[in-house]
Amino acid sequence: MNENINVSEIRAQFSKMNDMQQQAVFHTEGPLLILAGAGSGKTTVLVNRIAYILKMELCQPWQILAITFTNKAAGELKDRIASVVEFGAQDIWASTFHSTCARILRRYGERIGYTSHFTVYDTDDQRRLMKDILKKLSIDEKILPHRTVLAEISRAKDKMQGPKDLKSEDTYNSRLSMVADAYEMYQERLKTSDAMDFDDLLCNTVKLFKECPDVLDMYQRQFKYIMVDEYQDTNKVQYEFVSLLAKKHNNICVVGDDDQSIYKFRGATIENILSFENEFTGAKVIRLEQNYRSTSTILDAANEVIKNNTERKGKTLWTQNGVGDKITVHTASTEREEALYIANAIMDGVSNGRKYSDYAILYRMNAQSNAIEHALARAGVPHRIIGGHRFYDREEIKDMTAYLQVINNPNDDVRLRRIINKPKRAIGDTTVNKAMDIASALGESLYSVIKHASDYPDLSRASSKLSSFVLLLDGLIEAHVSGDYSLAELYELILEHTDYRAFLKSEKEDSESRIENIEELKSNIINFEEDYGEEATLYNFLEEISLQTDIDNYDPEADCCVMMTLHSAKGLEFPVVFIPGMEEGLFPSMATIMNPSELSEERRLAYVGITRAKEKLYIVKTRERMLFGSTTHNRESRFATEIPSKLVEKTGAERAFANSYTQQTPTKMNFDPFAKKPAQKQTSSAKYCVGDMVLHKVFGKGMVTSAEPMGNDTMLEVAFDKVGTKTLMANFCKMEKIS
């Protein structure tokens, strides 16, 4: 540290933080565990701790490693650091585990057998590869689905287990033996393709460190200060990675909340945070318990729920915010009424001055979104489902990025197979399978085989077509390597020489929107080049999109309510939150009720959901629910009953729930299937006609321009004075006729 630095003066710059936050910022040497409760300002602490270290000149910016769990969080961290530090913020290693490991492997991957241009396979690529492997191994997907195999492989990699480890686990387990065989071939195929999956990024970095101590020593020396966010979500291999890096300086600071450990299904282990003091001798523990997000009513409810868990370090959230509204616990008759209640509550709130973006609907499982989405659409409530169909998951985008991937890495068999006959080149599956068989036998890539197709009798018939395709690829690869073309120009060359736009027009019904998508991809490439400047390389672009998650694209500025699972919501906050389906058997799920550790995780998930709300929380449940084709009668969730009655306002149907747990069979009803159905009750939708002037609670005055009967409802198009034309269902839209 520079002797001329005025410590008191620098510390005074952090006086706006509370006492515990300041302790966390000023404690720079040795292991530190920051137990950060929901809404306690953990990001503020991380940013200011880094700023303090730099202001005190304890190290250079590039000697700081800050690991987060999403690209969005990493970007925000860098931006906030840049706002408080004059120089060097961009030199800090602030990124996700996967991005950090990818960066290290790009530099030193050749030491363990990879090139610097290795490919990162996403979920779709993994599935394609595994389906092919299961066919090769004659494993019936009805017996062992490819998704199950990939899940088992991922779990093994989280524990740093290879195929041989699985085989030795249980020699009498034929299913595990099949998984191990598939795992072995999967890794061989990845290596031949110079490719890794997401788990490999971590496993291979740990492998690199262990096999190449000089590389580990270099990074240990470099990273004087290591900070890990969301430490409760780390798995075994992530723990191993940070432990290896921290051994030299021992300045490791982890921030997390054991009460928000909800990713066990992804391999996360709560033991990492619970045993931190045992693993890192002399560790200091600081608790951040003051919440800046929620009302005291919401926090009191969260504290009462989570205290029923035993595996926790213990803390109590408190706030200087006001008491706020009571928590509304609403009982609906069915899931349709539940959805309608949510839609109406949002419409009422917006008519009273709220924005649509103030609202979030958080559910335990994706299947719950169906009824809610229908109700919102019918009521004209703008909404977005987080976790829906990502832009980069669309077929045409997958095709174009596959071309870019193959140009970057011709040995990428999975992406090459995707584009070899797209657009159609009369290269059928039979030819491709023969080429793959040859490649497997020789231990070479598909590209190397088709490049010399005329040398193999089995490919002689198709050799001219394969040669034409190779000529196309080689020309694009040469254009890329020459450096004469920008990424956007290279992308345009692909579109031009493959005639992909014409292919979409001739083959796809919705060609116009698909063409718009491939043009939008070009916009993304141009923006990437503008943002990254000299570092805007092809493999950097491909790496960025491969590591992107849907939550990274969440735009809080868009005025629409959001729907997502409770798991997806962690780290976010909203003025108003709805948690539907608060019933035994649904939340907590039936599978967890009899398992104490899994039930504890479900309770932590409830705690996460409750603490997303800043001002108002709605807990919604039904007396009966149709889900997966079966009607169930469920008791109120224990998580709802654990909230003291003084914090709650009950609304809706208050009839007692059934005493039994979820019935998993359709409800039996006494009825005569041949009896005449009672006449449907006439709804008010019939009163709307074209030309009617109407007043909508939210959209204001408008005129009905179209009224089309649909079942027992009417679909209306209404031209509103202020917001333009909206499509609404008459029974849901809360309008009155004014002329």
XYZ file of C-alpha atoms in Angstrom:
739
model
C 0.000 0.000 0.000
C 1.218 3.513 -0.804
C 2.313 5.251 2.423
C 1.018 8.596 1.150
C -2.563 7.343 1.055
C -4.912 8.945 3.584
C -6.892 5.948 4.876
C -9.371 8.031 6.883
C -10.114 10.228 3.900
C -10.738 7.234 1.647
C -12.935 5.486 4.223
C -14.988 8.644 4.602
C -16.057 8.200 0.970
C -17.988 5.080 2.061
C -19.834 6.726 4.966
C -23.272 6.372 3.351
C -23.124 2.601 3.792
C -24.410 0.960 6.980
C -22.011 -0.385 9.609
C -22.033 -4.020 8.464
C -21.615 -3.028 4.812
C -18.606 -0.884 5.754
C -17.077 -3.790 7.681
C -17.400 -5.971 4.574
C -15.821 -3.291 2.368
C -12.867 -2.543 4.676
C -11.980 -6.174 5.499
C -9.672 -6.914 2.559
C -7.166 -9.489 3.826
C -7.894 -13.165 4.405
C -11.013 -15.289 3.776
C -14.341 -13.478 4.172
C -17.887 -14.828 4.092
C -20.569 -12.167 3.592
C -23.987 -13.579 4.430
C -26.115 -11.179 2.424
C -29.849 -11.351 3.019
C -32.298 -10.630 0.215
C -32.297 -6.935 -0.746
C -29.414 -6.102 1.619
C -27.301 -4.378 -1.022
C -24.786 -7.144 -1.737
C -23.953 -5.755 -5.194
C -23.331 -2.354 -3.614
C -20.946 -4.035 -1.163
C -19.107 -5.905 -3.943
C -18.721 -2.759 -6.049
C -17.527 -0.652 -3.145
C -15.177 -3.351 -1.848
C -13.469 -3.459 -5.259
C -13.418 0.348 -5.375
C -11.863 0.481 -1.888
C -9.155 -2.045 -2.817
C -8.236 0.026 -5.890
C -8.362 3.374 -4.078
C -6.078 1.941 -1.391
C -3.764 0.750 -4.212
C -3.659 -2.760 -2.769
C -3.385 -4.218 -6.281
C -3.828 -3.476 -9.981
C -7.320 -3.804 -11.568
C -6.295 -6.914 -13.548
C -5.403 -8.637 -10.268
C -9.066 -8.702 -9.204
C -11.326 -11.595 -10.180
C -15.056 -11.076 -9.543
C -17.255 -14.029 -10.475
C -21.015 -13.734 -10.923
C -23.626 -16.166 -12.200
C -25.058 -14.249 -15.174
C -23.548 -12.098 -17.942
C -26.071 -9.411 -17.038
C -24.801 -9.278 -13.430
C -21.186 -9.177 -14.636
C -21.952 -6.286 -16.998
C -23.749 -4.327 -14.285
C -20.861 -4.935 -11.892
C -18.341 -3.525 -14.379
C -20.548 -0.518 -15.166
C -21.020 0.310 -11.494
C -17.311 -0.073 -10.748
C -16.528 2.264 -13.668
C -18.831 4.880 -12.127
C -16.832 4.988 -8.856
C -13.281 4.193 -10.043
C -11.433 6.621 -12.304
C -9.172 4.184 -14.157
C -8.906 0.484 -14.910
C -12.468 -0.754 -14.338
C -12.496 -2.540 -17.710
C -9.333 -4.461 -16.766
C -11.042 -6.193 -13.840
C -11.939 -9.810 -14.537
C -15.690 -9.505 -13.858
C -17.520 -12.377 -15.517
C -19.377 -15.651 -15.018
C -17.674 -18.926 -14.094
C -18.149 -20.142 -17.666
C -16.822 -16.969 -19.273
C -13.803 -16.879 -16.952
C -12.945 -20.493 -17.693
C -13.483 -20.021 -21.434
C -11.059 -17.083 -21.381
C -8.397 -19.182 -19.637
C -8.924 -22.140 -21.974
C -8.745 -19.946 -25.088
C -5.236 -19.082 -23.965
C -3.992 -22.417 -22.644
C -6.396 -25.030 -23.988
C -3.765 -26.518 -26.287
C -1.987 -27.795 -23.158
C -4.836 -30.289 -22.695
C -5.511 -30.993 -26.366
C -7.823 -28.210 -27.597
C -7.238 -25.361 -30.021
C -7.926 -21.745 -29.123
C -10.938 -21.874 -31.462
C -12.775 -24.682 -29.655
C -16.566 -24.674 -29.908
C -18.975 -24.450 -26.975
C -21.998 -26.723 -27.466
C -25.350 -25.511 -26.227
C -28.258 -27.708 -25.112
C -29.573 -28.259 -28.624
C -26.141 -29.304 -29.908
C -25.739 -31.710 -26.987
C -29.110 -33.321 -27.690
C -28.341 -33.819 -31.368
C -25.008 -35.414 -30.540
C -26.437 -37.662 -27.819
C -29.304 -38.877 -30.012
C -26.758 -39.949 -32.604
C -24.624 -41.676 -29.961
C -27.569 -43.633 -28.563
C -28.353 -44.872 -32.083
C -24.731 -45.940 -32.531
C -24.847 -47.824 -29.215
C -28.250 -49.370 -30.048
C -29.759 -47.906 -26.875
C -33.531 -47.496 -27.117
C -34.601 -43.962 -26.142
C -37.789 -45.421 -24.649
C -35.590 -47.205 -22.126
C -32.999 -44.472 -21.664
C -33.951 -41.046 -23.115
C -31.165 -38.782 -24.367
C -32.200 -36.034 -21.903
C -31.744 -38.453 -18.993
C -28.283 -39.462 -20.213
C -27.203 -35.832 -20.585
C -28.534 -35.006 -17.104
C -26.559 -37.913 -15.614
C -23.411 -36.799 -17.462
C -23.867 -33.237 -16.197
C -24.260 -34.488 -12.626
C -21.105 -36.573 -13.009
C -19.144 -33.570 -14.319
C -20.385 -31.429 -11.410
C -18.730 -34.010 -9.145
C -15.688 -34.183 -11.459
C -16.408 -37.812 -12.344
C -15.413 -39.311 -15.697
C -16.945 -42.301 -17.544
C -14.672 -44.739 -15.696
C -15.865 -43.366 -12.347
C -19.472 -44.067 -13.330
C -18.614 -47.606 -14.415
C -16.918 -48.337 -11.107
C -19.823 -46.928 -9.050
C -22.103 -49.925 -9.583
C -20.930 -52.756 -11.811
C -24.339 -54.443 -11.532
C -26.362 -51.412 -12.629
C -26.981 -51.939 -16.361
C -28.600 -48.512 -16.726
C -25.575 -46.750 -15.230
C -23.336 -48.864 -17.430
C -25.214 -47.655 -20.549
C -24.880 -44.043 -19.356
C -21.141 -44.570 -18.843
C -20.751 -45.984 -22.380
C -22.667 -43.034 -23.833
C -20.617 -40.635 -21.684
C -17.365 -42.134 -22.987
C -18.397 -41.827 -26.642
C -19.834 -38.347 -25.990
C -16.478 -37.096 -24.691
C -14.629 -38.726 -27.601
C -16.926 -37.033 -30.107
C -16.570 -33.681 -28.375
C -12.777 -33.973 -28.431
C -12.742 -34.939 -32.137
C -14.918 -31.899 -32.870
C -12.651 -29.632 -30.791
C -15.725 -28.847 -28.713
C -16.781 -28.573 -25.073
C -20.129 -28.366 -23.331
C -20.772 -25.886 -20.503
C -19.709 -28.340 -17.799
C -16.460 -29.035 -19.652
C -15.483 -25.364 -19.447
C -15.155 -25.746 -15.686
C -13.908 -29.342 -15.582
C -11.243 -28.716 -18.206
C -10.007 -25.573 -16.460
C -9.584 -27.516 -13.220
C -7.890 -30.276 -15.244
C -5.576 -27.675 -16.814
C -4.641 -26.304 -13.396
C -3.899 -29.772 -12.002
C -1.948 -31.032 -15.021
C -0.087 -27.785 -15.679
C 1.050 -26.330 -12.334
C 2.888 -23.513 -14.103
C -0.408 -22.227 -15.536
C -2.069 -22.470 -12.115
C 0.871 -20.673 -10.494
C 0.612 -17.838 -13.022
C -3.095 -17.255 -12.310
C -2.597 -17.688 -8.542
C 0.007 -14.922 -8.665
C -2.209 -12.752 -10.858
C -5.399 -12.874 -8.820
C -4.555 -11.240 -5.523
C -8.231 -10.683 -4.667
C -10.995 -13.116 -5.597
C -14.699 -12.422 -5.067
C -17.511 -14.871 -5.764
C -21.153 -13.795 -5.836
C -24.087 -16.171 -5.151
C -21.730 -18.620 -3.439
C -24.651 -20.730 -2.207
C -25.257 -21.762 -5.822
C -21.793 -23.179 -6.465
C -21.176 -26.875 -7.096
C -18.155 -29.066 -6.356
C -16.146 -28.218 -9.474
C -16.780 -24.469 -9.040
C -15.603 -24.740 -5.432
C -12.494 -26.573 -6.617
C -11.802 -23.872 -9.224
C -11.898 -20.933 -6.796
C -10.107 -22.892 -4.056
C -7.165 -23.627 -6.361
C -6.916 -19.986 -7.454
C -7.118 -18.614 -3.895
C -4.404 -20.796 -2.321
C -1.524 -18.355 -2.789
C -2.919 -15.060 -1.431
C -5.883 -16.529 0.512
C -7.835 -13.313 -0.130
C -11.106 -14.966 -1.092
C -14.379 -13.178 -0.403
C -17.623 -15.041 -1.048
C -21.038 -13.428 -0.957
C -24.145 -15.505 -0.603
C -27.286 -16.404 1.281
C -27.794 -19.943 2.493
C -31.527 -19.154 2.683
C -31.564 -18.662 -1.095
C -29.847 -21.908 -2.114
C -32.379 -23.225 -4.656
C -30.368 -24.871 -7.435
C -29.691 -28.352 -6.081
C -31.153 -29.763 -9.307
C -28.307 -28.052 -11.196
C -25.684 -29.572 -8.924
C -25.397 -26.672 -6.462
C -24.484 -27.766 -2.950
C -25.451 -25.705 0.083
C -22.541 -27.326 1.969
C -20.095 -24.977 0.195
C -21.455 -21.967 2.078
C -22.350 -23.807 5.293
C -18.796 -25.167 5.659
C -16.872 -22.094 4.437
C -15.234 -21.382 7.814
C -14.041 -24.993 8.041
C -12.554 -24.992 4.545
C -10.871 -21.574 4.837
C -9.115 -21.271 8.187
C -9.458 -17.951 9.975
C -12.428 -16.818 7.882
C -14.404 -13.808 9.063
C -18.227 -13.860 8.780
C -20.247 -10.675 8.273
C -24.069 -10.683 8.154
C -25.954 -8.137 6.058
C -29.472 -8.146 7.509
C -30.795 -4.670 6.737
C -33.106 -4.904 3.731
C -33.537 -1.925 1.397
C -36.109 -3.529 -0.887
C -39.278 -4.620 0.868
C -41.822 -3.486 3.427
C -41.536 -4.829 6.968
C -44.709 -6.884 6.454
C -43.138 -8.772 3.552
C -39.890 -9.293 5.467
C -41.684 -10.493 8.609
C -43.526 -13.049 6.471
C -40.266 -14.216 4.862
C -38.536 -14.537 8.256
C -41.427 -16.585 9.672
C -41.370 -18.989 6.738
C -37.617 -19.564 6.550
C -37.107 -20.058 10.295
C -38.771 -23.468 9.894
C -35.621 -24.703 8.112
C -32.846 -26.173 10.248
C -29.893 -26.247 7.787
C -29.066 -22.544 7.918
C -26.611 -20.160 9.511
C -29.411 -17.943 10.763
C -30.175 -14.269 10.247
C -33.212 -12.010 10.513
C -34.001 -9.438 7.861
C -35.185 -6.008 8.998
C -35.877 -2.701 7.300
C -36.406 0.976 7.934
C -39.071 0.969 5.226
C -42.705 1.299 6.277
C -45.079 -1.484 7.339
C -46.852 -1.497 3.960
C -49.895 -3.444 2.813
C -50.852 -6.774 4.279
C -50.172 -9.856 2.203
C -53.254 -10.850 0.244
C -53.966 -14.591 0.360
C -56.650 -15.212 -2.247
C -58.548 -18.470 -2.743
C -60.024 -19.090 -6.187
C -62.298 -21.959 -7.190
C -60.215 -23.138 -10.158
C -57.014 -22.315 -12.014
C -59.061 -20.292 -14.525
C -60.523 -18.140 -11.759
C -57.046 -17.821 -10.278
C -55.761 -16.515 -13.619
C -58.714 -14.137 -14.036
C -58.170 -12.786 -10.516
C -54.520 -12.015 -11.349
C -55.443 -10.320 -14.651
C -58.123 -8.193 -12.964
C -55.808 -7.208 -10.106
C -53.215 -6.014 -12.628
C -55.817 -4.070 -14.623
C -57.138 -2.446 -11.445
C -53.614 -1.489 -10.378
C -52.751 0.018 -13.766
C -55.997 2.008 -13.799
C -54.921 3.432 -10.420
C -51.558 4.617 -11.719
C -49.224 1.610 -11.696
C -47.268 0.397 -14.727
C -47.592 -3.089 -16.188
C -43.882 -3.575 -15.542
C -44.556 -3.236 -11.796
C -46.049 -6.746 -11.838
C -44.416 -10.181 -11.797
C -46.153 -13.559 -11.714
C -43.867 -16.244 -10.282
C -44.891 -19.890 -10.433
C -43.417 -23.200 -9.275
C -43.658 -24.966 -12.644
C -43.951 -23.793 -16.251
C -47.240 -25.661 -16.803
C -48.978 -23.133 -14.525
C -48.335 -20.341 -17.027
C -50.872 -21.634 -19.551
C -54.101 -20.464 -17.863
C -52.505 -17.216 -16.687
C -51.172 -16.330 -20.130
C -54.615 -16.908 -21.660
C -56.281 -14.648 -19.073
C -53.741 -11.862 -19.588
C -54.071 -12.057 -23.374
C -57.869 -11.915 -23.220
C -57.768 -8.950 -20.872
C -55.289 -7.099 -23.116
C -52.531 -7.106 -20.481
C -49.102 -6.891 -22.183
C -46.875 -9.623 -20.818
C -43.702 -11.529 -21.478
C -42.703 -15.019 -20.406
C -39.072 -15.228 -19.302
C -37.750 -18.646 -20.260
C -39.760 -18.792 -23.464
C -38.344 -19.309 -26.947
C -35.000 -17.509 -27.025
C -33.953 -15.616 -30.138
C -30.845 -17.779 -30.532
C -32.939 -20.954 -30.255
C -34.925 -20.217 -33.421
C -34.300 -22.603 -36.323
C -33.066 -20.022 -38.813
C -30.783 -18.388 -36.238
C -29.398 -21.809 -35.298
C -28.671 -22.412 -38.993
C -26.809 -19.148 -39.474
C -24.805 -19.438 -36.259
C -23.948 -23.024 -37.281
C -22.341 -21.658 -40.472
C -20.361 -19.187 -38.354
C -19.351 -21.968 -35.948
C -18.089 -24.197 -38.778
C -16.129 -21.322 -40.323
C -14.568 -20.780 -36.901
C -14.039 -24.517 -36.272
C -14.481 -26.863 -39.304
C -14.104 -29.909 -37.028
C -17.432 -29.143 -35.321
C -19.342 -32.251 -36.454
C -22.692 -31.322 -34.887
C -22.932 -27.897 -36.534
C -21.555 -29.289 -39.835
C -24.270 -31.949 -39.929
C -26.877 -29.245 -39.364
C -25.881 -27.211 -42.430
C -24.534 -29.839 -44.829
C -27.904 -30.065 -46.564
C -29.403 -26.719 -45.612
C -30.261 -25.228 -48.026
C -30.860 -28.537 -49.823
C -27.848 -29.847 -51.756
C -29.029 -33.427 -52.375
C -26.714 -34.650 -49.605
C -28.967 -37.077 -47.761
C -28.785 -38.681 -44.311
C -27.481 -41.939 -45.810
C -24.423 -40.176 -47.233
C -23.818 -38.218 -44.032
C -24.120 -41.361 -41.885
C -21.625 -43.200 -44.093
C -19.214 -40.283 -43.774
C -19.705 -40.250 -40.000
C -18.980 -43.984 -39.785
C -15.734 -43.463 -41.712
C -14.809 -40.524 -39.494
C -15.492 -42.533 -36.302
C -13.412 -45.472 -37.558
C -10.489 -43.184 -38.422
C -10.842 -40.963 -35.351
C -11.146 -37.924 -37.595
C -13.722 -35.170 -38.009
C -16.580 -35.271 -40.510
C -15.084 -32.300 -42.350
C -11.745 -34.058 -42.956
C -13.604 -37.060 -44.438
C -15.920 -35.155 -46.808
C -12.974 -33.014 -47.911
C -11.476 -36.174 -49.397
C -14.768 -37.867 -50.293
C -13.427 -39.254 -53.597
C -10.910 -41.355 -51.622
C -13.693 -43.432 -50.041
C -15.731 -45.880 -52.210
C -18.835 -45.495 -49.979
C -18.903 -41.773 -50.779
C -17.993 -41.906 -54.465
C -21.559 -41.302 -55.696
C -21.958 -38.157 -53.636
C -18.357 -36.958 -53.949
C -19.107 -34.153 -56.430
C -21.876 -32.727 -54.212
C -19.699 -33.024 -51.132
C -16.805 -31.369 -52.982
C -19.029 -28.423 -53.951
C -20.066 -27.993 -50.309
C -16.432 -28.164 -49.114
C -15.485 -25.597 -51.771
C -18.166 -23.258 -50.374
C -16.928 -23.728 -46.811
C -13.263 -23.337 -47.730
C -14.048 -20.106 -49.553
C -15.839 -18.710 -46.478
C -13.047 -19.898 -44.156
C -10.466 -18.226 -46.405
C -12.489 -14.996 -46.392
C -12.542 -15.080 -42.605
C -8.841 -15.881 -42.183
C -7.795 -13.203 -44.684
C -8.997 -10.452 -42.345
C -10.368 -8.539 -45.334
C -13.967 -8.764 -44.126
C -15.688 -7.518 -41.002
C -17.951 -9.985 -39.139
C -21.037 -8.345 -40.612
C -19.562 -8.628 -44.122
C -18.632 -12.261 -43.516
C -22.198 -12.934 -42.381
C -23.537 -11.301 -45.543
C -21.197 -13.504 -47.628
C -22.755 -16.595 -46.007
C -26.275 -15.394 -46.808
C -25.286 -14.557 -50.373
C -23.332 -17.712 -51.240
C -25.766 -20.126 -49.576
C -28.796 -18.287 -50.980
C -30.379 -18.797 -47.584
C -32.991 -16.053 -47.978
C -34.360 -17.739 -51.124
C -34.371 -21.049 -49.249
C -36.568 -19.544 -46.522
C -38.951 -18.051 -49.086
C -39.401 -21.362 -50.874
C -39.441 -23.728 -47.865
C -41.036 -21.910 -44.927
C -44.587 -20.602 -44.558
C -43.589 -17.817 -42.163
C -40.599 -16.842 -44.311
C -41.056 -13.095 -43.832
C -40.625 -13.207 -40.048
C -37.741 -15.688 -40.392
C -35.955 -13.377 -42.840
C -36.516 -10.536 -40.365
C -34.837 -12.697 -37.721
C -31.724 -13.362 -39.799
C -31.505 -9.631 -40.529
C -31.825 -8.971 -36.795
C -28.887 -11.321 -36.235
C -26.870 -9.088 -38.556
C -27.846 -6.115 -36.356
C -26.581 -8.016 -33.323
C -23.266 -8.658 -35.078
C -22.892 -4.978 -36.018
C -23.651 -3.925 -32.423
C -21.120 -6.465 -31.171
C -18.429 -5.025 -33.460
C -19.210 -1.502 -32.258
C -19.072 -2.551 -28.593
C -15.934 -4.713 -28.738
C -13.794 -2.860 -31.297
C -10.527 -4.719 -31.931
C -11.679 -7.656 -29.771
C -14.714 -8.269 -32.014
C -13.431 -11.591 -33.288
C -15.650 -14.348 -34.622
C -14.941 -16.719 -31.760
C -15.569 -13.947 -29.203
C -18.975 -13.325 -30.766
C -19.824 -17.038 -30.813
C -18.701 -17.394 -27.223
C -20.829 -14.465 -26.101
C -24.015 -15.841 -27.649
C -23.311 -19.383 -26.451
C -22.981 -18.211 -22.844
C -26.055 -16.014 -22.935
C -29.153 -16.940 -20.920
C -32.728 -15.774 -21.342
C -32.642 -13.832 -18.096
C -29.754 -11.762 -19.555
C -32.281 -10.379 -22.030
C -34.835 -9.334 -19.430
C -35.599 -5.659 -20.011
C -37.026 -3.972 -16.894
C -37.746 -0.827 -18.954
C -40.323 -2.565 -21.178
C -43.818 -1.798 -19.901
C -45.223 -5.286 -19.643
C -45.744 -7.635 -16.736
C -43.420 -10.625 -16.595
C -44.129 -14.283 -15.986
C -41.403 -16.689 -14.918
C -40.618 -19.577 -12.637
C -39.547 -18.851 -9.080
C -36.108 -20.255 -9.928
C -35.688 -17.699 -12.734
C -36.706 -14.803 -10.490
C -33.801 -14.963 -8.043
C -31.846 -11.731 -8.132
C -34.775 -9.715 -9.480
C -37.263 -7.477 -7.668
C -40.699 -6.079 -8.469
C -43.118 -3.680 -6.770
C -45.931 -6.259 -6.930
C -45.560 -10.049 -6.975
C -48.126 -12.825 -7.456
C -47.276 -16.381 -6.399
C -50.049 -18.628 -7.758
C -50.512 -22.314 -6.943
C -49.684 -22.073 -3.219
C -51.016 -25.563 -2.530
C -49.645 -28.747 -0.996
C -48.587 -31.083 -3.771
C -47.842 -28.196 -6.122
C -45.727 -25.928 -3.924
C -44.204 -27.743 -2.128
C -44.334 -30.373 -4.837
C -45.530 -33.872 -4.036
C -42.050 -35.274 -4.778
C -40.447 -33.175 -2.002
C -42.969 -33.503 0.809
C -41.521 -36.713 2.248
C -37.863 -35.711 1.787
C -36.625 -33.283 4.508
C -33.671 -31.856 2.542
C -35.741 -31.302 -0.604
C -38.595 -29.811 1.421
C -36.067 -27.384 2.930
C -35.058 -26.332 -0.583
C -38.728 -25.802 -1.511
C -39.071 -23.559 1.558
C -36.008 -21.600 0.461
C -37.694 -21.205 -2.928
C -40.793 -19.815 -1.202
C -38.520 -17.420 0.716
C -36.977 -16.267 -2.573
C -40.439 -15.694 -4.057
C -41.695 -13.700 -1.065
C -38.615 -11.478 -0.958
C -38.914 -10.525 -4.653
C -41.831 -8.248 -3.671
C -41.058 -4.653 -2.739
C -44.497 -3.243 -1.921
C -47.256 -5.810 -2.339
C -47.424 -9.605 -2.313
C -50.306 -11.783 -3.483
C -50.388 -15.473 -2.585
C -53.014 -17.240 -4.677
C -54.401 -20.764 -4.377
C -57.363 -22.763 -5.681
C -59.871 -25.212 -4.241
C -59.439 -27.458 -7.260
C -56.980 -27.399 -10.128
C -56.776 -29.016 -13.552
C -53.144 -29.774 -14.331
C -51.740 -32.331 -16.795
C -55.284 -33.507 -17.556
C -56.142 -34.371 -13.924
C -58.269 -32.465 -11.448
C -56.788 -32.235 -7.964
C -58.098 -30.972 -4.614
C -55.249 -29.599 -2.546
C -54.732 -28.216 0.919
C -53.290 -24.756 1.395
C -49.499 -24.772 1.175
C -47.684 -25.039 4.490
C -45.601 -22.061 3.340
C -48.743 -19.921 3.301
C -49.908 -21.159 6.706
C -46.478 -20.410 8.210
C -47.156 -16.687 7.671
C -48.800 -15.231 10.835
C -52.457 -14.271 10.374
C -51.757 -10.696 11.545
C -49.740 -10.143 8.357
C -52.424 -11.543 6.053
C -55.659 -10.371 4.448
C -57.736 -13.275 3.099
C -59.985 -12.878 0.061
C -61.944 -15.113 -2.283
C -63.581 -18.483 -1.567
C -62.861 -19.478 2.029
C -64.259 -22.999 2.032
C -61.997 -25.525 3.717
C -59.523 -27.421 1.605
C -59.592 -31.196 1.439
C -57.744 -32.876 4.301
C -55.885 -35.264 2.043
C -52.857 -34.452 -0.061
C -53.078 -34.136 -3.824
C -55.203 -36.741 -5.578
C -53.329 -37.646 -8.722
C -56.330 -39.102 -10.544
C -59.108 -37.260 -12.379
C -62.038 -36.343 -10.151
C -64.989 -38.690 -10.622
C -68.311 -36.940 -11.186
C -71.830 -38.348 -11.220
C -73.397 -37.326 -14.509
C -75.397 -38.719 -17.401
C -73.298 -38.323 -20.572
C -76.471 -38.295 -22.679
C -78.309 -35.703 -20.609
C -79.062 -32.392 -22.278
C -76.542 -29.723 -21.339
C -77.944 -26.734 -19.471
C -78.200 -23.576 -21.528
C -75.123 -21.403 -21.329
C -75.530 -18.228 -19.408
C -75.614 -15.271 -21.773
C -72.620 -12.995 -21.322
C -72.347 -9.300 -21.809
C -70.180 -9.703 -24.905
C -73.204 -9.515 -27.203
C -73.729 -5.818 -26.419
C -70.637 -4.676 -28.378
C -71.132 -3.789 -32.044
C -68.924 -2.211 -34.689
C -69.043 1.553 -34.262
C -69.756 1.475 -30.524
C -67.852 3.999 -28.447
C -66.402 2.415 -25.322
C -64.476 3.363 -22.209
C -61.761 0.988 -21.006
C -60.500 1.173 -17.435
C -56.866 1.424 -18.562
C -56.805 2.263 -22.289
C -59.421 5.037 -22.118
C -61.892 5.949 -24.892
C -62.096 4.003 -28.124
C -64.295 2.735 -30.934
C -65.095 -0.892 -31.731
C -63.847 -1.588 -35.272
C -64.442 -5.355 -35.327
C -66.587 -7.785 -33.294
C -66.200 -11.465 -34.126
C -68.125 -14.109 -32.095
C -65.846 -16.835 -30.696
C -67.595 -19.576 -28.692
C -69.272 -17.912 -25.725
C -67.239 -14.756 -26.139
C -66.546 -12.059 -28.726
C -63.139 -11.013 -30.019
C -63.070 -7.244 -30.342
C -60.725 -4.899 -32.123
C -60.921 -1.479 -30.528
C -59.205 1.668 -31.809
C -58.312 3.646 -28.685
C -57.539 7.348 -28.801
C -54.306 7.121 -26.794
C -52.839 3.640 -27.251
C -53.928 2.612 -30.752
C -55.746 -0.580 -31.740
C -56.019 -3.419 -29.230
C -57.481 -6.924 -29.586
C -59.564 -7.880 -26.542
C -62.007 -10.579 -25.482
C -65.290 -8.981 -24.473
C -65.865 -11.066 -21.343
C -62.479 -10.093 -19.900
C -61.823 -6.540 -21.006
C -63.617 -4.434 -18.363
C -65.144 -1.918 -20.787
C -68.368 0.011 -20.713
C -70.331 1.233 -23.694
C -70.633 5.043 -23.699
C -72.604 5.605 -26.956
